Short mmCIF file of C-alpha atoms and ligand atoms in Angstrom, two decimals:
data_model
loop_
_atom_site.label_atom_id
_atom_site.label_comp_id
_atom_site.label_asym_id
_atom_site.label_seq_id
_atom_site.Cartn_x
_atom_site.Cartn_y
_atom_site.Cartn_z
CA MET A 2 80.91 106.68 76.18
CA HIS A 3 83.74 108.49 74.47
CA GLU A 4 86.83 107.25 72.61
CA SER A 5 89.49 109.92 73.15
CA SER A 6 92.72 110.06 71.17
CA THR A 7 94.42 108.44 74.18
CA GLY A 8 92.16 105.40 73.90
CA LEU A 9 90.29 106.15 77.11
CA ARG A 10 86.58 105.64 77.04
CA PHE A 11 85.25 108.26 79.41
CA LYS A 12 84.49 111.92 78.76
CA ARG A 13 84.14 113.42 82.25
CA LEU A 14 86.29 111.93 85.01
CA LEU A 15 85.90 112.72 88.70
CA LEU A 16 88.99 112.59 90.93
CA THR A 17 88.13 112.63 94.65
CA GLY A 18 90.82 113.38 97.24
CA ALA A 19 92.33 115.92 94.82
CA ALA A 20 93.91 117.97 97.64
CA GLY A 21 95.79 114.92 98.95
CA THR A 22 99.27 113.59 98.20
CA LEU A 23 98.23 111.28 95.36
CA GLY A 24 95.42 113.57 94.20
CA ARG A 25 97.84 116.45 93.61
CA MET A 26 100.22 114.11 91.73
CA LEU A 27 97.42 112.61 89.61
CA ARG A 28 95.46 115.75 88.75
CA PRO A 29 97.74 117.08 85.95
CA ARG A 30 98.39 113.54 84.70
CA MET A 31 94.73 112.50 84.47
CA ARG A 32 93.68 115.81 82.91
CA ARG A 33 95.31 114.53 79.70
CA TYR A 34 92.95 111.56 79.42
CA CYS A 35 89.52 113.19 79.42
CA GLU A 36 87.58 116.15 78.08
CA THR A 37 86.69 117.36 81.56
CA LEU A 38 88.35 116.52 84.86
CA ARG A 39 86.21 117.28 87.90
CA VAL A 40 88.25 117.31 91.10
CA SER A 41 86.84 117.23 94.63
CA ASP A 42 87.91 117.22 98.26
CA LEU A 43 86.81 118.75 101.55
CA ALA A 44 90.05 120.74 101.66
CA ALA A 45 90.96 123.69 99.42
CA MET A 46 92.40 122.85 95.99
CA GLU A 47 94.20 124.76 93.23
CA PRO A 48 91.75 126.80 91.14
CA ALA A 49 90.30 125.18 88.00
CA GLY A 50 92.51 125.15 84.92
CA ASP A 51 91.40 124.52 81.34
CA GLY A 52 88.96 121.63 81.18
CA GLU A 53 88.76 121.34 84.97
CA GLU A 54 85.95 121.71 87.48
CA VAL A 55 86.74 122.13 91.19
CA VAL A 56 84.12 121.12 93.76
CA ILE A 57 84.29 121.07 97.57
CA ALA A 58 82.32 117.98 98.60
CA PRO A 59 82.58 116.14 101.94
CA LEU A 60 82.12 112.42 101.31
CA GLU A 61 79.72 112.12 104.27
CA ASP A 62 77.34 114.72 102.76
CA GLU A 63 74.81 112.70 100.74
CA ALA A 64 73.32 115.67 98.85
CA ALA A 65 76.76 117.07 97.99
CA MET A 66 77.83 113.66 96.66
CA PHE A 67 74.69 113.32 94.54
CA ALA A 68 75.38 116.71 92.96
CA LEU A 69 79.09 115.88 92.55
CA LEU A 70 78.34 112.78 90.45
CA GLU A 71 76.07 114.55 87.96
CA GLY A 72 77.38 114.05 84.43
CA VAL A 73 80.35 111.94 85.59
CA ASP A 74 81.25 108.92 83.41
CA ALA A 75 83.94 107.43 85.63
CA VAL A 76 85.41 108.10 89.08
CA LEU A 77 88.92 107.82 90.50
CA HIS A 78 88.02 107.58 94.19
CA PHE A 79 91.13 108.65 96.13
CA GLY A 80 89.41 110.69 98.86
CA GLY A 81 89.05 109.67 102.48
CA VAL A 82 91.05 108.83 105.58
CA SER A 83 94.32 107.33 104.33
CA VAL A 84 95.98 106.06 107.52
CA GLU A 85 94.89 104.45 110.79
CA LYS A 86 92.58 106.66 112.92
CA PRO A 87 89.93 106.03 115.60
CA PHE A 88 86.86 104.26 114.20
CA SER A 89 84.75 107.40 114.75
CA THR A 90 87.00 109.26 112.27
CA VAL A 91 87.18 106.44 109.72
CA LEU A 92 83.42 105.76 109.70
CA PRO A 93 82.04 108.96 108.09
CA ALA A 94 84.75 109.39 105.45
CA ASN A 95 85.46 105.81 104.38
CA ILE A 96 82.29 103.85 105.15
CA VAL A 97 79.41 106.34 104.94
CA GLY A 98 81.39 108.23 102.30
CA ALA A 99 81.92 105.14 100.13
CA TYR A 100 78.21 104.34 100.34
CA ASN A 101 77.30 107.93 99.38
CA LEU A 102 79.66 107.78 96.40
CA TYR A 103 78.32 104.46 95.09
CA GLU A 104 74.69 105.38 95.59
CA ALA A 105 75.18 108.74 93.88
CA ALA A 106 77.04 107.01 91.03
CA ARG A 107 74.22 104.51 90.58
CA ARG A 108 71.54 107.20 90.56
CA GLN A 109 73.51 109.46 88.18
CA GLY A 110 74.38 106.64 85.74
CA THR A 111 78.16 106.60 86.25
CA GLN A 112 79.71 103.63 84.45
CA ARG A 113 82.92 102.81 86.27
CA ILE A 114 84.66 103.49 89.58
CA VAL A 115 88.34 103.03 90.29
CA PHE A 116 88.54 102.56 94.06
CA ALA A 117 91.81 103.40 95.82
CA SER A 118 91.82 100.55 98.31
CA SER A 119 94.94 99.52 100.18
CA ASN A 120 97.34 96.67 100.87
CA HIS A 121 96.15 97.08 104.50
CA VAL A 122 93.05 95.03 103.56
CA THR A 123 95.46 92.06 103.63
CA GLY A 124 98.05 93.48 106.05
CA PHE A 125 98.03 90.50 108.43
CA TYR A 126 99.39 88.11 105.81
CA GLY A 127 103.05 87.38 106.38
CA GLN A 128 105.82 88.90 104.30
CA GLY A 129 106.90 85.34 103.47
CA GLU A 130 103.57 84.63 101.75
CA THR A 131 102.54 85.35 98.20
CA ILE A 132 98.82 86.08 98.00
CA SER A 133 96.42 86.69 95.16
CA ALA A 134 93.56 89.16 95.07
CA HIS A 135 91.18 86.30 95.94
CA VAL A 136 92.41 85.48 99.45
CA VAL A 137 90.23 86.14 102.48
CA PRO A 138 90.88 89.72 103.70
CA ARG A 139 92.96 90.08 106.87
CA PRO A 140 92.71 93.82 107.59
CA ASP A 141 95.37 95.21 109.91
CA THR A 142 93.55 98.37 111.12
CA PHE A 143 90.15 100.10 111.24
CA TYR A 144 91.47 101.85 108.13
CA GLY A 145 92.07 98.50 106.39
CA LEU A 146 88.66 97.30 107.55
CA SER A 147 87.03 100.36 106.00
CA LYS A 148 88.74 99.59 102.70
CA ALA A 149 87.48 95.98 102.94
CA PHE A 150 83.97 97.43 103.32
CA GLY A 151 84.55 99.56 100.21
CA GLU A 152 85.66 96.48 98.26
CA ASN A 153 82.51 94.58 99.31
CA LEU A 154 80.39 97.59 98.42
CA ALA A 155 81.98 97.59 94.96
CA GLN A 156 81.17 93.89 94.53
CA PHE A 157 77.57 94.47 95.65
CA TYR A 158 77.02 97.43 93.29
CA PHE A 159 78.36 95.36 90.40
CA ASP A 160 76.31 92.24 91.18
CA ARG A 161 73.12 94.16 91.99
CA HIS A 162 73.36 97.16 89.63
CA GLY A 163 76.07 96.41 87.03
CA LEU A 164 78.19 99.38 88.14
CA GLU A 165 81.78 98.37 87.35
CA THR A 166 84.73 98.88 89.69
CA VAL A 167 88.42 98.22 89.58
CA THR A 168 89.63 98.01 93.17
CA LEU A 169 93.28 98.97 93.51
CA ARG A 170 94.99 97.51 96.58
CA ILE A 171 97.72 100.12 96.47
CA GLY A 172 101.07 99.28 98.08
CA SER A 173 103.22 102.36 98.78
CA CYS A 174 102.98 105.07 96.12
CA LEU A 175 105.78 107.59 96.43
CA PRO A 176 108.62 108.98 94.31
CA GLU A 177 111.05 106.30 95.47
CA PRO A 178 111.17 103.44 98.00
CA VAL A 179 112.71 104.55 101.32
CA ASN A 180 112.70 101.40 103.49
CA ARG A 181 113.02 97.62 103.18
CA ARG A 182 109.27 97.01 103.21
CA GLN A 183 108.80 99.35 100.28
CA LEU A 184 111.25 97.31 98.17
CA SER A 185 108.24 94.94 97.90
CA SER A 186 105.28 97.33 98.27
CA TRP A 187 106.42 100.28 96.14
CA ILE A 188 104.56 101.61 93.10
CA SER A 189 106.08 104.51 91.18
CA HIS A 190 104.06 107.55 90.16
CA ASP A 191 104.46 106.62 86.48
CA ASP A 192 103.25 103.06 87.10
CA MET A 193 100.25 104.44 89.02
CA GLU A 194 99.39 106.51 85.95
CA ARG A 195 99.85 103.41 83.74
CA LEU A 196 97.58 101.45 86.07
CA LEU A 197 94.83 104.07 85.97
CA VAL A 198 95.02 104.37 82.19
CA ALA A 199 94.84 100.57 81.87
CA VAL A 200 91.79 100.19 84.10
CA LEU A 201 90.00 103.10 82.45
CA SER A 202 90.76 101.69 78.98
CA ALA A 203 89.81 98.06 79.62
CA PRO A 204 86.54 97.28 77.81
CA VAL A 205 85.02 95.11 80.55
CA VAL A 206 86.20 94.90 84.16
CA GLY A 207 83.19 93.74 86.24
CA HIS A 208 84.60 94.06 89.73
CA SER A 209 88.32 93.35 89.49
CA ILE A 210 90.79 93.56 92.36
CA VAL A 211 94.30 94.51 91.37
CA TYR A 212 97.40 95.15 93.50
CA GLY A 213 98.84 98.58 92.83
CA VAL A 214 102.51 97.72 92.76
CA SER A 215 105.48 98.19 90.42
CA ASP A 216 107.41 95.31 88.83
CA ASN A 217 109.55 94.79 91.95
CA ARG A 218 111.90 91.80 92.21
CA SER A 219 110.66 90.99 95.71
CA THR A 220 106.90 90.76 95.80
CA TRP A 221 104.12 89.41 98.04
CA TRP A 222 101.33 89.73 95.49
CA ASP A 223 100.37 87.56 92.53
CA ASN A 224 98.98 90.28 90.30
CA SER A 225 97.49 88.19 87.50
CA GLN A 226 94.26 90.21 87.73
CA GLY A 227 96.36 93.28 87.01
CA ARG A 228 97.65 91.68 83.81
CA GLN A 229 94.08 90.71 82.87
CA VAL A 230 92.98 94.36 82.92
CA GLY A 231 96.01 95.38 80.87
CA TYR A 232 98.35 96.71 83.57
CA ARG A 233 102.02 96.45 82.54
CA PRO A 234 104.27 98.08 85.18
CA GLN A 235 107.59 99.34 83.88
CA ASP A 236 109.36 100.44 87.05
CA SER A 237 111.05 98.44 89.81
CA SER A 238 112.38 99.18 93.30
CA GLU A 239 115.61 97.31 92.44
CA PRO A 240 117.75 100.38 91.56
CA TRP A 241 117.17 101.64 95.15
CA ARG A 242 117.85 98.30 96.89
CA ALA A 243 121.51 98.86 97.74
CA ALA A 244 120.90 102.33 99.19
CA VAL A 245 117.86 101.19 101.20
CA GLU A 246 119.67 98.12 102.57
CA ALA A 247 122.72 100.23 103.49
CA LYS A 248 120.48 102.64 105.39
CA GLN A 249 118.61 99.76 107.13
CA PRO A 250 121.34 97.09 107.39
CA HIS A 251 119.43 94.87 109.81
CA ILE A 252 115.79 94.57 110.74
CA ASP A 253 114.72 92.29 113.61
CA PRO A 254 112.61 89.55 111.93
CA ALA A 255 110.22 89.55 114.92
CA ARG A 256 109.32 93.21 114.42
CA PRO A 257 106.00 93.83 112.64
CA GLU A 258 107.77 95.89 109.99
CA ALA A 259 109.55 92.69 108.94
CA ARG A 260 106.90 90.11 109.81
CA TYR A 261 103.63 91.29 108.29
CA GLN A 262 102.79 92.76 104.90
CA GLY A 263 101.06 95.69 106.63
CA GLY A 264 104.31 96.59 108.42
CA ALA A 265 104.01 99.08 111.28
CA PHE A 266 100.23 99.45 110.71
CA VAL A 267 99.61 96.09 112.43
CA VAL A 268 100.50 97.53 115.86
CA LEU A 269 98.70 100.88 115.62
CA GLY A 270 95.95 101.58 118.19
CA PRO A 271 93.86 100.71 120.09
CA PHE A 272 92.35 104.15 120.64
CA PRO A 273 90.40 105.33 123.70
CA PHE A 274 86.66 105.92 123.34
CA ALA A 275 85.78 109.55 122.57
CA GLY A 276 85.73 111.55 125.81
CA GLN A 277 87.95 109.05 127.64
CA GLU A 278 91.32 110.21 126.25
P1 LIG B 15 95.86 111.79 101.59
O1 LIG B 15 95.46 111.67 103.02
O2 LIG B 15 97.05 112.64 101.29
O3 LIG B 15 94.64 112.31 100.71
C1 LIG B 15 93.31 111.99 100.99
C2 LIG B 15 92.44 113.19 100.66
O4 LIG B 15 91.10 112.86 100.99
C3 LIG B 15 92.81 114.47 101.45
O5 LIG B 15 93.02 115.56 100.58
C4 LIG B 15 91.62 114.69 102.34
O6 LIG B 15 91.31 116.08 102.55
C5 LIG B 15 90.49 114.00 101.58
N1 LIG B 15 89.44 113.60 102.49
C6 LIG B 15 89.57 113.00 103.71
N2 LIG B 15 88.38 112.86 104.28
C7 LIG B 15 87.47 113.36 103.41
C8 LIG B 15 86.07 113.51 103.47
N3 LIG B 15 85.36 113.09 104.53
N4 LIG B 15 85.44 114.08 102.41
C9 LIG B 15 86.15 114.51 101.33
N5 LIG B 15 87.48 114.40 101.24
C10 LIG B 15 88.13 113.83 102.27
O7 LIG B 15 96.08 110.31 101.05
P2 LIG B 15 96.91 109.81 99.78
O8 LIG B 15 98.21 109.30 100.23
O9 LIG B 15 96.86 110.84 98.73
O10 LIG B 15 96.04 108.54 99.34
C11 LIG B 15 94.94 108.69 98.46
C12 LIG B 15 94.09 107.42 98.52
O11 LIG B 15 94.87 106.30 98.17
C13 LIG B 15 93.51 107.14 99.91
O12 LIG B 15 92.20 106.63 99.77
C14 LIG B 15 94.43 106.08 100.46
O13 LIG B 15 93.74 105.24 101.39
C15 LIG B 15 94.83 105.32 99.20
N6 LIG B 15 96.14 104.71 99.33
C16 LIG B 15 97.27 105.48 99.29
C17 LIG B 15 98.51 104.89 99.38
C18 LIG B 15 99.78 105.68 99.26
O14 LIG B 15 100.85 105.08 99.11
N7 LIG B 15 99.72 107.03 99.26
C19 LIG B 15 98.66 103.44 99.59
C20 LIG B 15 97.39 102.73 99.69
C21 LIG B 15 96.19 103.35 99.53
C1 LIG B 16 98.40 103.08 102.81
O1 LIG B 16 97.29 102.55 102.68
C2 LIG B 16 98.54 104.51 103.19
O2 LIG B 16 97.51 105.31 102.63
C3 LIG B 16 99.88 105.10 102.80
O3 LIG B 16 100.05 106.32 103.50
C4 LIG B 16 101.03 104.14 103.12
O4 LIG B 16 101.15 103.99 104.49
C5 LIG B 16 100.77 102.79 102.46
O5 LIG B 16 99.49 102.28 102.77
C6 LIG B 16 101.81 101.71 102.83
O6 LIG B 16 101.41 100.62 103.23
O7 LIG B 16 103.00 101.98 102.67
#
C-alpha cells in the first residue's frame, strides 16, 4: 500500500484496454496518480513513457494474464468487447477474460479492481424510471449480459476472497453529449477521472456498484453509492441541451432510443450462428 502525494493508495496501477477510446484518454491522466502505470491491450499501443510499462496481453490467455498481474496493486479494467457482438465474440474477451483477470489478481495479491461495466446491464429499464445500483439487472444485449457476469464475478471474489471491486456502470463517456439520450447518460472525461480517483482513494469499498455519470439535470440513476465512495461529479450535460434538442427536435416516444435506458442497443441482433451467415 502506498500513499502518494495525490492521496491515492496504490503504487503500480494496471490499465487494460489501453489502446481503446477510453484507454487512450485515461492513460496520461492516470499516469499522474501512481509510481508505475502498466498498460495492456491486444492491440498495439504507444511506446512506454516515463514510469510506464506496456504489455500486449489478450484477456483470454490465462498465462499472459497471470504474468500481467504480477506486482500490480490495483487494476482499471477497461479492456474487452465494448459494444454488442455475437456471443462467440463476447465470450472469450468479456467472460473468460474477466475470469482470467480476477483469478490472476487473486493469485498475485492485487488489492482492488475498478471494473468498467456498463449501463447496458440495466438497459431494459424504461427512461421514465429512476433506478438504483441494487435493482435486478435487465441486460439489453449479450454485451450487457457479459458485464452482468463481470459484476457477479466481482461480488464472488469479494465475498470468497476479499478482493475489492468498484463496478462502474458507465453511461456514455465522450467529450460532449451528442443526442437526447446522452443528456441523461453522459459522463465527461474530467468526471471519469474524478470517479477513478475517488474509487482508488476510498479506504474501503467492498464490492460497490456506482453509475458512471456526470451531474446531469435529467437522470435515470440514483447514484447514492457513488457519493458513498466519494464521487462528486462537477460537469453536466445541460450546457449542450439546447443544441442537442435543436438537432433532434422530435423523437418518436415508441422508438427504443426514447423508450429504454439502453437506447438503440435494445434492438441489436439477433446474430446468425457461426457458419450460417
Ligand atoms: P474500446 O472498444 O474503444 O476499447 C476496448 C479495448 O479493449 C480495445 O483497445 C480492444 O483492443 C481491447 N480488447 C478487446 N478485446 C480484448 C481482448 N480479448 N484482450 C485484450 N484486449 C482486448 O472501448 P471504450 O469505449 O474505450 O470502452 C472501454 C471500456 O469501458 C469497455 O469495457 C466498455 O465496455 C466500457 N464502457 C465504455 C463506455 C463508453 O462510453 N465509451 C460506456 C460504458 C462502458
Ligand atoms: C457502452 O457500454 C458502450 O461501450 C459505449 O460505446 C456506448 O455505446 C455507451 O455504452 C452508451 O450507452 O452510450
